[in-house]
Amino acid sequence: MRPDTGTPQGPPETQVTIRYFAGARAAAGRAEESAAAGRTLDEVLDDLVGRHGDRLARVLQAASFLVDGVTCHDRRTPLPAGATIDVLPPFAGG
């Protein structure tokens, strides 16, 4: 782990970036972090819950996810290195 961010070490080409918005940012306690590429979205989310606990788990249950700007419909497809995952909790209004 990198001591400054609490995220896994590794070259950027072997990582995915997770960006948190609104309530997800508050629950994770940060705006962004990294995770290993090559795993599925479900696997990455399990890892994030392990890092951040139940508060983030509750947000992730209701959140939508974009992978490189596209809604993720298959959470079992391996994520490519360099991908960006946006975690979007439900927003009020509309």
Short mmCIF file of N, CA and C in Angstrom, two decimals, residues 10-90:
data_model
loop_
_atom_site.label_atom_id
_atom_site.label_comp_id
_atom_site.label_asym_id
_atom_site.label_seq_id
_atom_site.Cartn_x
_atom_site.Cartn_y
_atom_site.Cartn_z
N GLY A 10 1.70 -0.24 -7.27
CA GLY A 10 1.79 -0.87 -8.57
C GLY A 10 1.85 0.19 -9.63
N PRO A 11 2.41 -0.16 -10.76
CA PRO A 11 2.47 0.82 -11.84
C PRO A 11 1.07 1.19 -12.31
N PRO A 12 0.90 2.43 -12.77
CA PRO A 12 -0.43 2.88 -13.22
C PRO A 12 -1.04 1.98 -14.28
N GLU A 13 -0.20 1.35 -15.10
CA GLU A 13 -0.74 0.51 -16.17
C GLU A 13 -1.33 -0.80 -15.65
N THR A 14 -1.21 -1.07 -14.36
CA THR A 14 -1.81 -2.27 -13.78
C THR A 14 -2.94 -1.93 -12.83
N GLN A 15 -3.38 -0.69 -12.86
CA GLN A 15 -4.38 -0.19 -11.91
C GLN A 15 -5.63 0.32 -12.62
N VAL A 16 -6.71 0.40 -11.86
CA VAL A 16 -7.89 1.14 -12.27
C VAL A 16 -8.05 2.26 -11.25
N THR A 17 -8.68 3.34 -11.65
CA THR A 17 -8.94 4.47 -10.78
C THR A 17 -10.40 4.47 -10.39
N ILE A 18 -10.68 4.61 -9.11
CA ILE A 18 -12.05 4.71 -8.61
C ILE A 18 -12.27 6.15 -8.17
N ARG A 19 -13.29 6.80 -8.73
CA ARG A 19 -13.63 8.17 -8.35
C ARG A 19 -14.98 8.14 -7.65
N TYR A 20 -15.03 8.78 -6.49
CA TYR A 20 -16.25 8.81 -5.68
C TYR A 20 -16.92 10.17 -5.80
N PHE A 21 -18.25 10.16 -5.86
CA PHE A 21 -19.02 11.39 -5.95
C PHE A 21 -20.03 11.44 -4.81
N ALA A 22 -20.31 12.66 -4.35
CA ALA A 22 -21.34 12.95 -3.35
C ALA A 22 -21.20 12.06 -2.11
N GLY A 23 -22.26 11.33 -1.75
CA GLY A 23 -22.27 10.49 -0.56
C GLY A 23 -21.24 9.38 -0.60
N ALA A 24 -20.87 8.93 -1.78
CA ALA A 24 -19.83 7.90 -1.89
C ALA A 24 -18.49 8.48 -1.45
N ARG A 25 -18.23 9.73 -1.81
CA ARG A 25 -17.00 10.39 -1.39
C ARG A 25 -16.95 10.51 0.13
N ALA A 26 -18.05 10.89 0.72
CA ALA A 26 -18.10 11.01 2.19
C ALA A 26 -17.90 9.64 2.85
N ALA A 27 -18.52 8.62 2.32
CA ALA A 27 -18.42 7.28 2.92
C ALA A 27 -17.03 6.69 2.78
N ALA A 28 -16.35 6.97 1.68
CA ALA A 28 -15.00 6.45 1.46
C ALA A 28 -13.94 7.31 2.15
N GLY A 29 -14.30 8.56 2.43
CA GLY A 29 -13.35 9.46 3.07
C GLY A 29 -12.28 9.98 2.13
N ARG A 30 -12.55 9.91 0.85
CA ARG A 30 -11.61 10.39 -0.16
C ARG A 30 -12.35 10.56 -1.48
N ALA A 31 -11.76 11.30 -2.39
CA ALA A 31 -12.38 11.54 -3.70
C ALA A 31 -11.98 10.48 -4.72
N GLU A 32 -10.82 9.84 -4.50
CA GLU A 32 -10.29 8.93 -5.52
C GLU A 32 -9.31 7.95 -4.89
N GLU A 33 -9.22 6.78 -5.47
CA GLU A 33 -8.19 5.81 -5.09
C GLU A 33 -8.00 4.82 -6.22
N SER A 34 -7.05 3.91 -6.05
CA SER A 34 -6.72 2.95 -7.09
C SER A 34 -6.96 1.53 -6.60
N ALA A 35 -7.12 0.63 -7.57
CA ALA A 35 -7.25 -0.80 -7.28
C ALA A 35 -6.60 -1.55 -8.43
N ALA A 36 -6.30 -2.81 -8.20
CA ALA A 36 -5.67 -3.63 -9.24
C ALA A 36 -6.63 -3.85 -10.41
N ALA A 37 -6.10 -3.78 -11.61
CA ALA A 37 -6.88 -4.07 -12.82
C ALA A 37 -6.98 -5.58 -13.01
N GLY A 38 -7.81 -5.99 -13.95
CA GLY A 38 -7.94 -7.41 -14.29
C GLY A 38 -8.97 -8.13 -13.46
N ARG A 39 -9.52 -7.46 -12.48
CA ARG A 39 -10.58 -8.04 -11.67
C ARG A 39 -11.92 -7.49 -12.13
N THR A 40 -12.99 -8.11 -11.71
CA THR A 40 -14.32 -7.64 -12.08
C THR A 40 -14.72 -6.48 -11.19
N LEU A 41 -15.75 -5.76 -11.61
CA LEU A 41 -16.27 -4.67 -10.79
C LEU A 41 -16.73 -5.20 -9.44
N ASP A 42 -17.41 -6.34 -9.42
CA ASP A 42 -17.84 -6.91 -8.14
C ASP A 42 -16.66 -7.19 -7.22
N GLU A 43 -15.56 -7.69 -7.76
CA GLU A 43 -14.38 -7.97 -6.95
C GLU A 43 -13.76 -6.69 -6.41
N VAL A 44 -13.70 -5.67 -7.24
CA VAL A 44 -13.17 -4.38 -6.80
C VAL A 44 -14.06 -3.80 -5.70
N LEU A 45 -15.37 -3.88 -5.88
CA LEU A 45 -16.28 -3.35 -4.87
C LEU A 45 -16.13 -4.09 -3.55
N ASP A 46 -15.96 -5.40 -3.59
CA ASP A 46 -15.73 -6.16 -2.35
C ASP A 46 -14.46 -5.67 -1.65
N ASP A 47 -13.42 -5.40 -2.43
CA ASP A 47 -12.18 -4.89 -1.87
C ASP A 47 -12.40 -3.52 -1.23
N LEU A 48 -13.16 -2.66 -1.88
CA LEU A 48 -13.42 -1.33 -1.34
C LEU A 48 -14.19 -1.39 -0.03
N VAL A 49 -15.15 -2.30 0.05
CA VAL A 49 -15.90 -2.47 1.30
C VAL A 49 -14.95 -2.94 2.40
N GLY A 50 -14.02 -3.84 2.06
CA GLY A 50 -13.03 -4.29 3.03
C GLY A 50 -12.16 -3.15 3.52
N ARG A 51 -11.86 -2.20 2.66
CA ARG A 51 -11.03 -1.05 3.04
C ARG A 51 -11.79 -0.04 3.88
N HIS A 52 -13.07 0.18 3.52
CA HIS A 52 -13.80 1.33 4.08
C HIS A 52 -14.99 0.97 4.97
N GLY A 53 -15.43 -0.27 4.96
CA GLY A 53 -16.46 -0.69 5.91
C GLY A 53 -17.91 -0.54 5.46
N ASP A 54 -18.78 -0.71 6.45
CA ASP A 54 -20.22 -0.80 6.22
C ASP A 54 -20.83 0.47 5.64
N ARG A 55 -20.32 1.63 6.03
CA ARG A 55 -20.90 2.88 5.52
C ARG A 55 -20.79 2.92 4.00
N LEU A 56 -19.61 2.59 3.47
CA LEU A 56 -19.46 2.57 2.02
C LEU A 56 -20.27 1.43 1.42
N ALA A 57 -20.35 0.30 2.08
CA ALA A 57 -21.13 -0.84 1.57
C ALA A 57 -22.58 -0.43 1.31
N ARG A 58 -23.15 0.33 2.23
CA ARG A 58 -24.55 0.77 2.05
C ARG A 58 -24.68 1.69 0.84
N VAL A 59 -23.72 2.57 0.64
CA VAL A 59 -23.76 3.48 -0.51
C VAL A 59 -23.62 2.68 -1.81
N LEU A 60 -22.69 1.72 -1.82
CA LEU A 60 -22.46 0.94 -3.04
C LEU A 60 -23.67 0.12 -3.44
N GLN A 61 -24.48 -0.31 -2.48
CA GLN A 61 -25.68 -1.09 -2.81
C GLN A 61 -26.66 -0.29 -3.65
N ALA A 62 -26.69 1.03 -3.46
CA ALA A 62 -27.65 1.86 -4.18
C ALA A 62 -27.01 2.62 -5.35
N ALA A 63 -25.70 2.54 -5.47
CA ALA A 63 -24.98 3.35 -6.46
C ALA A 63 -25.07 2.78 -7.87
N SER A 64 -24.82 3.66 -8.82
CA SER A 64 -24.61 3.29 -10.22
C SER A 64 -23.12 3.42 -10.50
N PHE A 65 -22.65 2.70 -11.51
CA PHE A 65 -21.22 2.70 -11.81
C PHE A 65 -21.00 2.95 -13.29
N LEU A 66 -20.09 3.86 -13.57
CA LEU A 66 -19.65 4.10 -14.94
C LEU A 66 -18.23 3.57 -15.06
N VAL A 67 -17.94 2.88 -16.14
CA VAL A 67 -16.58 2.44 -16.44
C VAL A 67 -16.17 3.16 -17.72
N ASP A 68 -15.21 4.03 -17.58
CA ASP A 68 -14.78 4.88 -18.69
C ASP A 68 -15.94 5.64 -19.31
N GLY A 69 -16.83 6.14 -18.45
CA GLY A 69 -17.93 6.98 -18.89
C GLY A 69 -19.16 6.25 -19.39
N VAL A 70 -19.15 4.92 -19.36
CA VAL A 70 -20.27 4.12 -19.85
C VAL A 70 -20.87 3.33 -18.69
N THR A 71 -22.19 3.32 -18.61
CA THR A 71 -22.86 2.55 -17.55
C THR A 71 -22.44 1.10 -17.60
N CYS A 72 -22.07 0.58 -16.45
CA CYS A 72 -21.62 -0.81 -16.36
C CYS A 72 -22.83 -1.71 -16.12
N HIS A 73 -23.11 -2.59 -17.07
CA HIS A 73 -24.24 -3.51 -16.93
C HIS A 73 -23.79 -4.91 -16.54
N ASP A 74 -22.54 -5.25 -16.84
CA ASP A 74 -22.02 -6.58 -16.51
C ASP A 74 -20.89 -6.42 -15.51
N ARG A 75 -21.21 -6.63 -14.25
CA ARG A 75 -20.24 -6.43 -13.18
C ARG A 75 -19.28 -7.61 -13.03
N ARG A 76 -19.36 -8.58 -13.96
CA ARG A 76 -18.47 -9.74 -13.92
C ARG A 76 -17.41 -9.73 -15.01
N THR A 77 -17.39 -8.68 -15.81
CA THR A 77 -16.37 -8.55 -16.85
C THR A 77 -15.10 -7.95 -16.24
N PRO A 78 -13.93 -8.55 -16.51
CA PRO A 78 -12.68 -7.98 -15.97
C PRO A 78 -12.48 -6.54 -16.44
N LEU A 79 -12.00 -5.71 -15.53
CA LEU A 79 -11.75 -4.31 -15.83
C LEU A 79 -10.37 -4.14 -16.45
N PRO A 80 -10.29 -3.40 -17.55
CA PRO A 80 -8.98 -3.22 -18.19
C PRO A 80 -8.10 -2.26 -17.39
N ALA A 81 -6.81 -2.45 -17.49
CA ALA A 81 -5.86 -1.53 -16.86
C ALA A 81 -6.09 -0.13 -17.40
N GLY A 82 -5.99 0.84 -16.52
CA GLY A 82 -6.17 2.23 -16.91
C GLY A 82 -7.61 2.70 -16.90
N ALA A 83 -8.56 1.81 -16.63
CA ALA A 83 -9.97 2.19 -16.62
C ALA A 83 -10.27 3.12 -15.44
N THR A 84 -11.30 3.93 -15.61
CA THR A 84 -11.78 4.79 -14.53
C THR A 84 -13.20 4.36 -14.18
N ILE A 85 -13.41 4.10 -12.90
CA ILE A 85 -14.73 3.72 -12.39
C ILE A 85 -15.28 4.90 -11.62
N ASP A 86 -16.44 5.38 -12.02
CA ASP A 86 -17.13 6.45 -11.29
C ASP A 86 -18.23 5.82 -10.44
N VAL A 87 -18.22 6.14 -9.15
CA VAL A 87 -19.22 5.63 -8.21
C VAL A 87 -20.22 6.76 -7.98
N LEU A 88 -21.46 6.54 -8.45
CA LEU A 88 -22.49 7.58 -8.43
C LEU A 88 -23.65 7.15 -7.55
N PRO A 89 -23.73 7.66 -6.34
CA PRO A 89 -24.88 7.35 -5.49
C PRO A 89 -26.11 8.05 -6.05
N PRO A 90 -27.30 7.62 -5.62
CA PRO A 90 -28.51 8.32 -6.08
C PRO A 90 -28.46 9.80 -5.68
#
